[in-house]
Coordinates of C-alpha atoms and ligand atoms in Angstrom, one line a residue:
M1 CA 0.0 0.0 0.0
K2 CA 2.7 2.3 1.0
F3 CA 4.6 1.5 -2.1
A4 CA 1.5 2.0 -4.2
L5 CA 1.0 5.5 -2.7
F6 CA 4.7 6.3 -3.2
A7 CA 4.5 5.0 -6.8
V8 CA 1.4 7.2 -7.5
A9 CA 3.1 10.3 -5.9
F10 CA 6.2 9.5 -7.9
F11 CA 4.3 9.1 -11.1
I12 CA 2.4 12.4 -10.5
T13 CA 5.7 14.2 -9.9
L14 CA 7.2 12.7 -13.0
S15 CA 4.2 13.7 -15.1
L16 CA 4.3 17.2 -13.8
Q17 CA 7.9 17.4 -14.5
R18 CA 7.4 16.1 -18.0
T19 CA 4.6 18.5 -18.6
L20 CA 6.7 21.4 -17.4
Q21 CA 9.6 20.2 -19.5
H22 CA 7.4 19.9 -22.5
R23 CA 6.2 23.4 -22.1
T24 CA 9.8 24.6 -22.5
D25 CA 11.4 22.2 -24.9
Q26 CA 8.2 21.7 -27.0
T27 CA 8.6 18.0 -27.2
D28 CA 5.6 16.1 -28.4
F29 CA 3.8 14.5 -25.4
G30 CA 1.1 12.6 -27.2
A31 CA 1.4 9.0 -28.2
P32 CA 3.1 8.6 -31.5
L33 CA 1.0 8.7 -34.7
Q34 CA 0.2 5.4 -36.2
F35 CA -1.5 4.0 -39.3
K36 CA -4.8 2.2 -38.5
K37 CA -4.8 -1.6 -38.5
D38 CA -6.3 -1.5 -42.0
G39 CA -3.1 0.3 -43.2
T40 CA -4.7 3.7 -43.7
F41 CA -3.9 7.1 -42.2
Q42 CA -6.2 10.0 -43.0
I43 CA -5.5 13.7 -42.6
S44 CA -8.2 16.4 -42.5
I45 CA -6.9 19.9 -43.4
F46 CA -8.7 22.9 -42.0
E47 CA -7.3 26.2 -43.3
D48 CA -8.0 29.9 -43.3
L49 CA -10.4 29.7 -40.4
H50 CA -9.9 33.4 -39.7
F51 CA -11.5 33.4 -36.2
G52 CA -11.9 36.6 -34.2
E53 CA -13.1 39.1 -36.8
N54 CA -15.0 42.1 -35.5
A55 CA -15.7 40.9 -32.0
W56 CA -17.5 44.3 -31.4
D57 CA -20.1 43.5 -34.1
S58 CA -22.7 40.6 -34.2
W59 CA -21.5 39.1 -37.5
G60 CA -17.9 38.3 -36.4
P61 CA -18.8 36.0 -33.5
Q62 CA -21.6 34.6 -35.7
Q63 CA -19.3 33.6 -38.5
D64 CA -17.0 31.9 -35.9
L65 CA -20.0 29.8 -34.8
N66 CA -20.6 29.0 -38.5
S67 CA -16.9 27.9 -38.9
V68 CA -17.2 25.6 -35.8
K69 CA -20.2 24.1 -37.6
V70 CA -18.1 23.4 -40.7
I71 CA -15.5 21.6 -38.7
N72 CA -18.2 19.5 -37.0
Q73 CA -19.9 18.7 -40.3
V74 CA -16.7 17.6 -42.0
L75 CA -15.6 15.5 -39.1
D76 CA -19.0 13.8 -38.8
A77 CA -18.8 12.9 -42.5
E78 CA -15.2 11.8 -42.5
K79 CA -15.2 9.8 -39.3
G80 CA -12.0 9.8 -37.3
P81 CA -9.0 11.1 -39.3
G82 CA -5.6 10.1 -37.7
L83 CA -4.6 13.8 -37.6
V84 CA -6.1 17.2 -38.2
V85 CA -3.9 19.9 -39.7
L86 CA -4.8 23.5 -39.1
N87 CA -2.9 24.9 -42.1
G88 CA -2.6 28.6 -41.2
D89 CA -4.7 31.7 -40.6
L90 CA -6.4 30.3 -37.6
I91 CA -7.1 33.8 -36.4
T92 CA -7.5 37.2 -38.1
G93 CA -4.9 38.9 -35.9
E94 CA -5.5 42.4 -37.2
N95 CA -8.9 42.2 -35.5
T96 CA -8.1 40.8 -32.1
Y97 CA -7.3 42.3 -28.7
L98 CA -4.0 41.6 -27.0
E99 CA -5.5 40.3 -23.8
N100 CA -7.6 37.6 -25.4
S101 CA -6.4 37.1 -28.9
T102 CA -5.5 33.4 -28.4
A103 CA -8.8 32.5 -26.7
Y104 CA -10.1 31.7 -30.2
V105 CA -7.9 28.6 -30.3
D106 CA -10.2 27.0 -27.7
Q107 CA -13.2 27.5 -30.0
I108 CA -11.3 26.1 -33.0
V109 CA -10.1 23.0 -31.3
G110 CA -13.4 22.3 -29.4
P111 CA -14.7 19.9 -32.0
L112 CA -11.3 18.1 -32.1
V113 CA -11.1 17.8 -28.3
E114 CA -14.6 16.4 -28.2
R115 CA -13.7 13.7 -30.6
G116 CA -10.4 12.9 -29.1
L117 CA -8.5 13.9 -32.2
S118 CA -5.1 15.4 -32.2
W119 CA -4.0 18.2 -34.5
A120 CA -0.9 20.0 -35.8
S121 CA -0.8 23.6 -37.0
T122 CA 1.1 25.8 -39.3
Y123 CA 0.8 29.5 -38.8
G124 CA -0.3 31.9 -41.5
N125 CA 0.3 35.6 -42.1
H126 CA -2.8 36.6 -40.1
D127 CA -1.6 34.5 -37.1
H128 CA 1.4 36.9 -37.0
S129 CA 0.2 40.3 -36.1
F130 CA 0.5 43.1 -33.6
N131 CA -1.7 41.5 -31.0
V132 CA -1.1 37.8 -31.7
T133 CA 1.8 35.7 -32.9
G134 CA 2.8 32.1 -33.6
A135 CA 4.4 31.8 -30.2
T136 CA 1.3 32.9 -28.3
I137 CA -0.9 30.7 -30.3
L138 CA 1.4 27.7 -29.7
D139 CA 1.2 28.3 -25.9
R140 CA -2.5 28.3 -26.1
E141 CA -2.6 25.2 -28.3
R142 CA -0.3 23.4 -25.8
R143 CA -2.8 23.8 -23.0
W144 CA -4.5 20.9 -24.8
P145 CA -2.7 17.5 -24.7
N146 CA -4.1 16.8 -28.2
A147 CA -1.9 19.5 -29.7
R148 CA 1.1 18.2 -31.7
T149 CA 2.2 21.6 -32.9
M150 CA 5.8 22.2 -32.1
R151 CA 8.7 24.5 -32.6
M152 CA 12.0 22.9 -33.6
V153 CA 13.8 25.8 -35.1
F154 CA 14.7 28.8 -32.9
G155 CA 15.9 32.2 -34.0
D156 CA 14.2 35.5 -34.6
D157 CA 13.7 34.9 -38.4
A158 CA 12.6 31.3 -38.3
G159 CA 8.9 31.8 -37.4
V160 CA 7.4 29.2 -35.0
S161 CA 5.6 26.3 -36.6
N162 CA 8.6 24.5 -38.1
Y163 CA 8.7 20.8 -37.0
Y164 CA 8.0 17.3 -38.2
L165 CA 5.9 14.4 -37.0
A166 CA 6.5 10.7 -37.7
V167 CA 3.8 8.2 -38.5
Y168 CA 4.4 4.5 -37.7
D169 CA 3.2 1.1 -38.8
P170 CA 0.1 -0.1 -36.7
A171 CA 2.2 -3.1 -35.5
C172 CA 5.0 -0.8 -34.2
A173 CA 5.3 -1.4 -30.4
S174 CA 7.5 1.7 -29.8
P175 CA 9.1 4.4 -32.0
D176 CA 12.4 3.5 -30.5
V177 CA 12.5 0.2 -32.4
C178 CA 10.7 1.1 -35.7
A179 CA 11.4 3.3 -38.6
P180 CA 8.6 5.8 -39.4
E181 CA 6.5 4.9 -42.5
L182 CA 5.6 8.5 -43.2
L183 CA 7.0 11.9 -42.2
L184 CA 4.9 15.1 -42.0
W185 CA 6.8 18.3 -42.3
F186 CA 5.3 21.6 -41.1
F187 CA 6.7 25.0 -42.1
D188 CA 6.0 28.6 -41.0
S189 CA 5.8 31.0 -44.0
R190 CA 5.4 33.9 -41.6
G191 CA 4.3 37.3 -43.1
G192 CA 1.8 39.6 -41.4
W193 CA 3.4 41.9 -38.7
H194 CA 5.9 41.7 -36.0
Y195 CA 4.3 41.1 -32.6
Q196 CA 4.0 44.2 -30.4
Q197 CA 6.5 46.3 -32.5
K198 CA 6.1 49.6 -34.1
D199 CA 8.5 51.9 -36.0
A200 CA 9.4 55.5 -35.1
E201 CA 6.2 56.7 -36.8
G202 CA 4.0 54.3 -34.9
N203 CA 3.4 52.0 -37.9
K204 CA 3.3 48.2 -37.5
I205 CA 6.4 46.4 -38.9
G206 CA 5.9 43.9 -41.7
Q207 CA 7.4 40.4 -41.3
P208 CA 8.9 38.6 -44.3
D209 CA 6.5 36.2 -45.9
W210 CA 8.5 33.2 -46.9
V211 CA 10.1 30.1 -45.2
D212 CA 13.3 31.4 -43.8
V213 CA 16.6 29.9 -45.0
S214 CA 17.5 28.8 -41.5
V215 CA 14.4 26.6 -41.6
V216 CA 15.3 25.3 -45.1
N217 CA 18.8 24.3 -43.7
W218 CA 17.2 22.6 -40.7
F219 CA 14.8 20.7 -43.0
T220 CA 17.5 19.4 -45.4
Q221 CA 19.9 18.5 -42.6
T222 CA 17.2 16.8 -40.4
N223 CA 15.9 14.9 -43.4
A224 CA 19.4 13.7 -44.3
E225 CA 19.9 12.6 -40.7
L226 CA 16.7 10.6 -40.7
T227 CA 17.5 9.0 -44.0
N228 CA 20.9 8.1 -42.6
K229 CA 19.5 6.8 -39.3
Y230 CA 17.0 4.5 -40.9
Q231 CA 19.0 3.8 -44.0
K232 CA 16.1 4.5 -46.3
T233 CA 14.0 7.2 -47.9
I234 CA 10.9 7.8 -45.8
P235 CA 7.9 9.0 -47.8
S236 CA 6.7 12.4 -46.7
L237 CA 4.1 15.2 -47.0
A238 CA 4.5 18.9 -46.2
F239 CA 2.3 21.7 -45.0
V240 CA 2.9 25.4 -45.3
H241 CA 0.3 28.3 -45.3
I242 CA 1.6 30.4 -48.2
P243 CA 2.4 28.6 -51.5
T244 CA 5.6 29.3 -53.4
N245 CA 6.2 31.0 -56.7
A246 CA 6.1 27.6 -58.4
S247 CA 2.3 27.5 -57.8
L248 CA 2.0 30.8 -59.6
A249 CA 4.1 29.6 -62.6
L250 CA 2.0 26.4 -62.8
Q251 CA -1.2 28.5 -62.6
E252 CA 0.1 30.6 -65.5
A253 CA 0.9 27.5 -67.5
G254 CA -2.8 26.7 -67.2
V255 CA -5.0 24.9 -64.8
D256 CA -7.1 22.3 -66.6
G257 CA -10.4 21.6 -64.8
H258 CA -10.3 18.0 -65.8
R259 CA -6.5 17.4 -65.1
Q260 CA -6.2 19.6 -62.1
P261 CA -9.7 19.6 -60.8
G262 CA -10.5 22.5 -58.5
I263 CA -11.5 26.1 -58.3
D264 CA -9.0 28.6 -59.9
D265 CA -10.6 32.0 -59.0
D266 CA -7.6 33.6 -57.4
A267 CA -5.5 34.3 -60.4
P268 CA -2.8 35.4 -60.2
L269 CA -2.4 33.8 -56.8
A270 CA -0.5 35.3 -53.9
Q271 CA 2.7 33.6 -53.1
Q272 CA 5.7 33.6 -50.7
A273 CA 8.0 36.7 -51.0
Q274 CA 5.2 38.7 -52.5
G275 CA 5.5 42.4 -51.9
W276 CA 9.2 42.2 -51.0
C277 CA 12.2 43.3 -53.0
P278 CA 15.2 41.0 -53.5
D279 CA 17.2 43.2 -51.2
G280 CA 14.7 42.8 -48.3
R281 CA 12.7 46.1 -48.6
D282 CA 8.9 45.9 -48.4
D283 CA 8.2 49.6 -49.3
G284 CA 5.7 48.7 -52.0
T285 CA 8.2 49.0 -54.9
C286 CA 8.5 45.3 -55.7
A287 CA 6.0 42.6 -56.6
Y288 CA 8.1 39.6 -55.6
G289 CA 11.6 39.2 -54.1
G290 CA 12.4 35.6 -54.9
Q291 CA 13.3 34.7 -51.3
D292 CA 11.4 31.4 -51.6
V293 CA 13.9 29.9 -54.0
P294 CA 15.9 28.0 -51.3
F295 CA 12.7 26.5 -50.1
M296 CA 11.6 25.5 -53.6
Q297 CA 15.0 24.0 -54.2
A298 CA 14.8 22.0 -51.0
V299 CA 11.3 20.6 -51.6
T300 CA 12.1 19.6 -55.2
T301 CA 15.3 17.7 -54.2
T302 CA 13.8 15.8 -51.2
P303 CA 13.4 12.2 -52.3
G304 CA 10.1 10.7 -51.1
L305 CA 8.3 14.1 -50.7
I306 CA 4.9 13.4 -52.4
A307 CA 3.0 16.7 -51.9
V308 CA 3.1 20.2 -50.3
F309 CA -0.3 21.5 -49.1
S310 CA -1.0 25.2 -48.8
G311 CA -3.9 27.6 -48.1
H312 CA -3.8 31.4 -48.2
D313 CA -5.5 31.7 -51.7
H314 CA -9.0 31.0 -50.7
G315 CA -10.2 30.9 -54.3
D316 CA -7.8 28.2 -55.4
T317 CA -8.4 24.5 -54.6
W318 CA -6.4 22.5 -57.2
C319 CA -3.4 20.1 -57.0
Y320 CA -0.7 20.4 -59.7
K321 CA 2.2 18.1 -60.4
W322 CA 5.3 20.2 -60.8
D323 CA 7.4 18.5 -63.4
G324 CA 10.4 20.2 -65.1
V325 CA 11.2 23.8 -65.6
L326 CA 8.4 26.3 -66.4
P327 CA 8.8 29.5 -68.4
G328 CA 10.8 32.0 -66.3
M329 CA 11.5 29.5 -63.5
T330 CA 14.9 28.7 -62.1
V331 CA 13.9 25.7 -60.1
A332 CA 12.9 22.5 -61.8
G333 CA 10.1 20.4 -60.4
N334 CA 10.7 16.6 -59.8
G335 CA 7.1 15.5 -59.9
L336 CA 6.2 16.9 -56.5
N337 CA 2.5 17.7 -56.2
L338 CA 1.5 21.2 -55.0
C339 CA -2.0 21.4 -53.6
F340 CA -4.3 24.0 -52.2
G341 CA -7.0 23.0 -49.8
Q342 CA -10.5 24.5 -49.2
H343 CA -11.3 27.7 -47.4
T344 CA -12.8 26.3 -44.1
G345 CA -13.7 29.4 -42.1
Y346 CA -16.5 31.9 -42.5
G347 CA -13.9 34.5 -41.7
G348 CA -11.6 35.7 -44.4
Y349 CA -12.5 36.8 -47.9
G350 CA -14.7 34.8 -50.3
S351 CA -17.9 32.8 -50.3
W352 CA -16.7 29.6 -52.0
E353 CA -18.4 26.8 -50.3
R354 CA -16.6 26.0 -47.0
G355 CA -14.9 22.7 -46.7
S356 CA -11.7 20.7 -45.9
R357 CA -9.2 18.8 -48.0
Q358 CA -8.7 15.1 -47.0
V359 CA -5.6 13.2 -47.6
L360 CA -5.7 9.4 -47.4
V361 CA -2.4 7.6 -47.1
T362 CA -2.3 3.8 -47.4
L363 CA 0.8 1.8 -46.6
D364 CA 0.5 -0.3 -49.8
K365 CA 0.2 2.7 -52.2
L366 CA 3.0 4.5 -50.3
K367 CA 5.4 1.6 -50.7
E368 CA 4.4 0.5 -54.2
E369 CA 4.0 3.9 -56.0
Q370 CA 4.6 6.7 -53.5
A371 CA 1.0 7.9 -54.1
V372 CA -1.7 9.3 -51.9
E373 CA -5.4 10.0 -52.5
T374 CA -7.1 13.3 -51.8
W375 CA -10.5 14.9 -52.0
I376 CA -12.4 17.9 -50.7
R377 CA -15.3 17.4 -48.3
L378 CA -17.6 20.4 -48.5
E379 CA -19.9 21.8 -45.8
S380 CA -22.9 20.4 -47.8
G381 CA -21.5 16.9 -47.3
N382 CA -20.6 16.7 -51.1
V383 CA -17.2 15.4 -52.1
V384 CA -15.4 17.1 -55.0
G385 CA -12.0 16.8 -56.6
H386 CA -11.3 13.2 -55.6
V387 CA -7.9 12.4 -57.2
S388 CA -5.0 10.1 -56.8
L389 CA -1.6 11.9 -56.6
N390 CA 0.1 9.1 -58.4
A391 CA 2.7 8.9 -61.3
T392 CA 0.1 9.9 -63.9
Y393 CA -1.6 12.7 -62.0
G394 CA -1.8 15.7 -64.4
Q395 CA -2.5 13.3 -67.3
D396 CA -5.5 11.4 -65.8
R397 CA -8.9 12.9 -66.6
Y398 CA -11.3 13.6 -63.7
P399 CA -14.7 15.3 -63.4
K400 CA -14.5 19.1 -63.1
T401 CA -15.1 20.6 -59.6
P402 CA -18.3 22.7 -59.5
N403 CA -17.7 26.2 -58.3
T404 CA -20.3 26.4 -55.5
K405 CA -20.8 29.5 -53.3
T406 CA -22.5 29.9 -50.0
S407 CA -24.4 33.0 -49.2
C408 CA -24.7 33.8 -45.5
P409 CA -27.1 36.7 -44.7
T410 CA -25.9 36.9 -41.1
C411 CA -22.3 37.1 -42.2
N412 CA -20.2 39.9 -43.5
Y413 CA -17.3 37.9 -44.6
T414 CA -16.1 40.1 -47.4
V415 CA -15.5 43.2 -45.2
V416 CA -12.8 43.1 -42.5
T417 CA -12.5 46.4 -40.6
P418 CA -9.7 47.0 -38.1
I419 CA -10.4 47.6 -34.5
P420 CA -12.1 51.0 -34.4
G421 CA -9.6 53.8 -33.7
T422 CA -6.6 51.9 -34.9
K423 CA -4.6 53.1 -37.9
R424 CA -3.7 50.3 -40.1
K425 CA -1.5 50.1 -43.2
R426 CA -2.4 47.6 -45.8
A427 CA -0.2 44.5 -45.5
L428 CA 1.9 44.2 -48.6
S429 CA 2.3 40.5 -48.0
D430 CA -1.5 40.3 -47.9
P431 CA -3.0 41.9 -51.0
V432 CA -6.1 39.7 -51.3
D433 CA -7.2 39.0 -47.8
L434 CA -8.3 42.4 -46.6
Ligands
NAG501 C1 -12.1 39.4 -26.5 O1 -12.4 40.6 -25.9 C2 -13.3 41.4 -26.7 C3 -13.3 42.8 -26.1 O2 -13.6 42.8 -24.8 C4 -14.6 40.7 -26.7 O3 -15.6 41.4 -27.4 C5 -14.5 39.3 -27.3 O4 -15.7 38.6 -27.2 C6 -13.4 38.5 -26.6 N1 -13.2 37.3 -27.3 C7 -13.0 36.1 -26.7 C8 -12.8 34.9 -27.6 O5 -13.1 36.0 -25.5
NAG502 C1 -4.4 45.4 -29.6 O1 -5.0 45.2 -28.4 C2 -5.2 46.3 -27.6 C3 -5.6 45.9 -26.3 O2 -6.9 45.3 -26.3 C4 -6.2 47.3 -28.4 O3 -6.4 48.4 -27.6 C5 -5.5 47.6 -29.7 O4 -6.5 48.4 -30.5 C6 -5.1 46.4 -30.5 N1 -4.3 46.9 -31.6 C7 -4.3 46.4 -32.8 C8 -3.3 47.0 -33.8 O5 -5.0 45.6 -33.2
NAG503 C1 8.0 33.2 -60.5 O1 6.9 33.0 -61.3 C2 6.7 33.9 -62.4 C3 5.4 33.6 -63.1 O2 5.5 32.3 -63.7 C4 8.0 33.8 -63.3 O3 7.9 34.8 -64.4 C5 9.2 34.0 -62.5 O4 10.4 33.9 -63.3 C6 9.3 33.1 -61.3 N1 10.4 33.4 -60.5 C7 11.1 32.4 -59.9 C8 12.3 32.8 -59.1 O5 10.8 31.3 -59.9
NAG504 C1 -3.5 7.0 -61.1 O1 -4.8 7.1 -60.5 C2 -5.8 7.2 -61.5 C3 -7.2 7.3 -60.8 O2 -7.4 6.3 -59.9 C4 -5.8 5.9 -62.4 O3 -6.7 6.0 -63.4 C5 -4.4 5.8 -63.0 O4 -4.3 4.6 -63.8 C6 -3.3 5.8 -61.9 N1 -2.0 5.7 -62.5 C7 -1.1 4.8 -62.2 C8 0.2 5.0 -62.8 O5 -1.4 3.9 -61.4
NAG505 C1 -22.0 44.5 -43.3 O1 -21.1 45.5 -43.5 C2 -21.7 46.7 -44.0 C3 -20.5 47.7 -44.3 O2 -19.5 47.7 -43.3 C4 -22.7 47.2 -43.0 O3 -23.3 48.4 -43.4 C5 -23.7 46.2 -42.7 O4 -24.6 46.6 -41.7 C6 -23.1 44.8 -42.3 N1 -24.1 43.8 -42.3 C7 -24.2 43.0 -41.2 C8 -25.3 41.9 -41.3 O5 -23.6 43.1 -40.2

């Protein structure tokens, strides 16, 4: 009995210690991710949720309730994904108050916590603002044991949501003795504004909107270490809020509704390094600075990387296989698939029907052909754009995705006004959102 009590006390102390440790070193404290016994692993991507708009009006809080409903509807239809990815712009930071700007996280993850699902986030340009930032959102997420979001790269220019997660075979007893079957990479494309900083004139300070080179170096090095450790190429998927310039070049080459099914309304799309000059100025004189080239080079030379999933451009929902060099491009694609998801939130611009991209990974297909399946589940329950990202994606013919819109009389989703009384400069990195 005494021993039992002692053991319990010891265990509690240990867990507390671990929890505290995890709070500081950001180590994952959930059980490792595993494929299901049937050899599948499904990911549901919710993106551009844009919670927290116009808290002082009735329509802002109402559209957040509508967004929670979208999440519930998708999860009811899709039944137990192995992981939920929140792919950036969880919160419209321009609109939120310093004292409670991360409280929206609890509202977003409510449906996930209720279902016992775990999630992993990337942060978007609206998550980095004067009153909210990646680090404060991460702290709030980490109050929930279900959060797998981490920070593996430190440094002022790295952003926050840069990390990877490993997914193991269902028969794996412990990650110490198995090689992962799948790696999931998460990147912070930053943008927005520096947290709680103003220049001499009292203007907010813009933050670069691309994956920093320190993160690119961490990614290539860590991936090389993992390849070396397990003596094999581990198939992988990547998530980043803002797409790269390659997506723009592919779009300009032409999106075919049957070969790249999806909506293509945001043309030209907004990409990383938009609004910045090659020398690092963001004074409105340059359209694009090219700082995403190292990231593009890294993702196209990573063996086993099957697809990169982005959000940001609410009106684009296609996947495109990036093969070879496109006009004007300096980086050659290696067959990597670049995908958009579906605008999930009632916040943020646009009234395209809300929904969520699903990614289904099966161990067989992963091993035999390095392919995954993906589709979009809409709020209405309909499924659109179901494709296989396999070797012939881009040549295979699929049905076109209907461009359905949702009108919402109680919402005002096209107008986002800053907090009354605050002066706000238009974000260069953010030409379409506001
Ligand atoms: C945050 O504070 C504002 C202003 O007091 C309030 O209107 C809003 O409802 C709060 N939001 C949350 C999520 O608590
Ligand atoms: C930030 O939050 C403070 C405190 O609630 C508020 O007064 C201010 O207007 C907000 N500023 C911006 C730029 O959103
Ligand atoms: C970016 O894309 C545009 C449009 O296709 C292209 O003209 C330009 O050369 C690209 N730049 C880089 C560095 O890839
Ligand atoms: C890729 O998937 C499509 C749709 O399922 C199929 O028609 C095509 O034959 C597949 N290609 C390969 C190489 O397996
Ligand atoms: C929507 O925004 C417009 C302009 O800001 C405003 O006049 C209108 O009352 C708003 N509608 C609702 C339902 O809040």
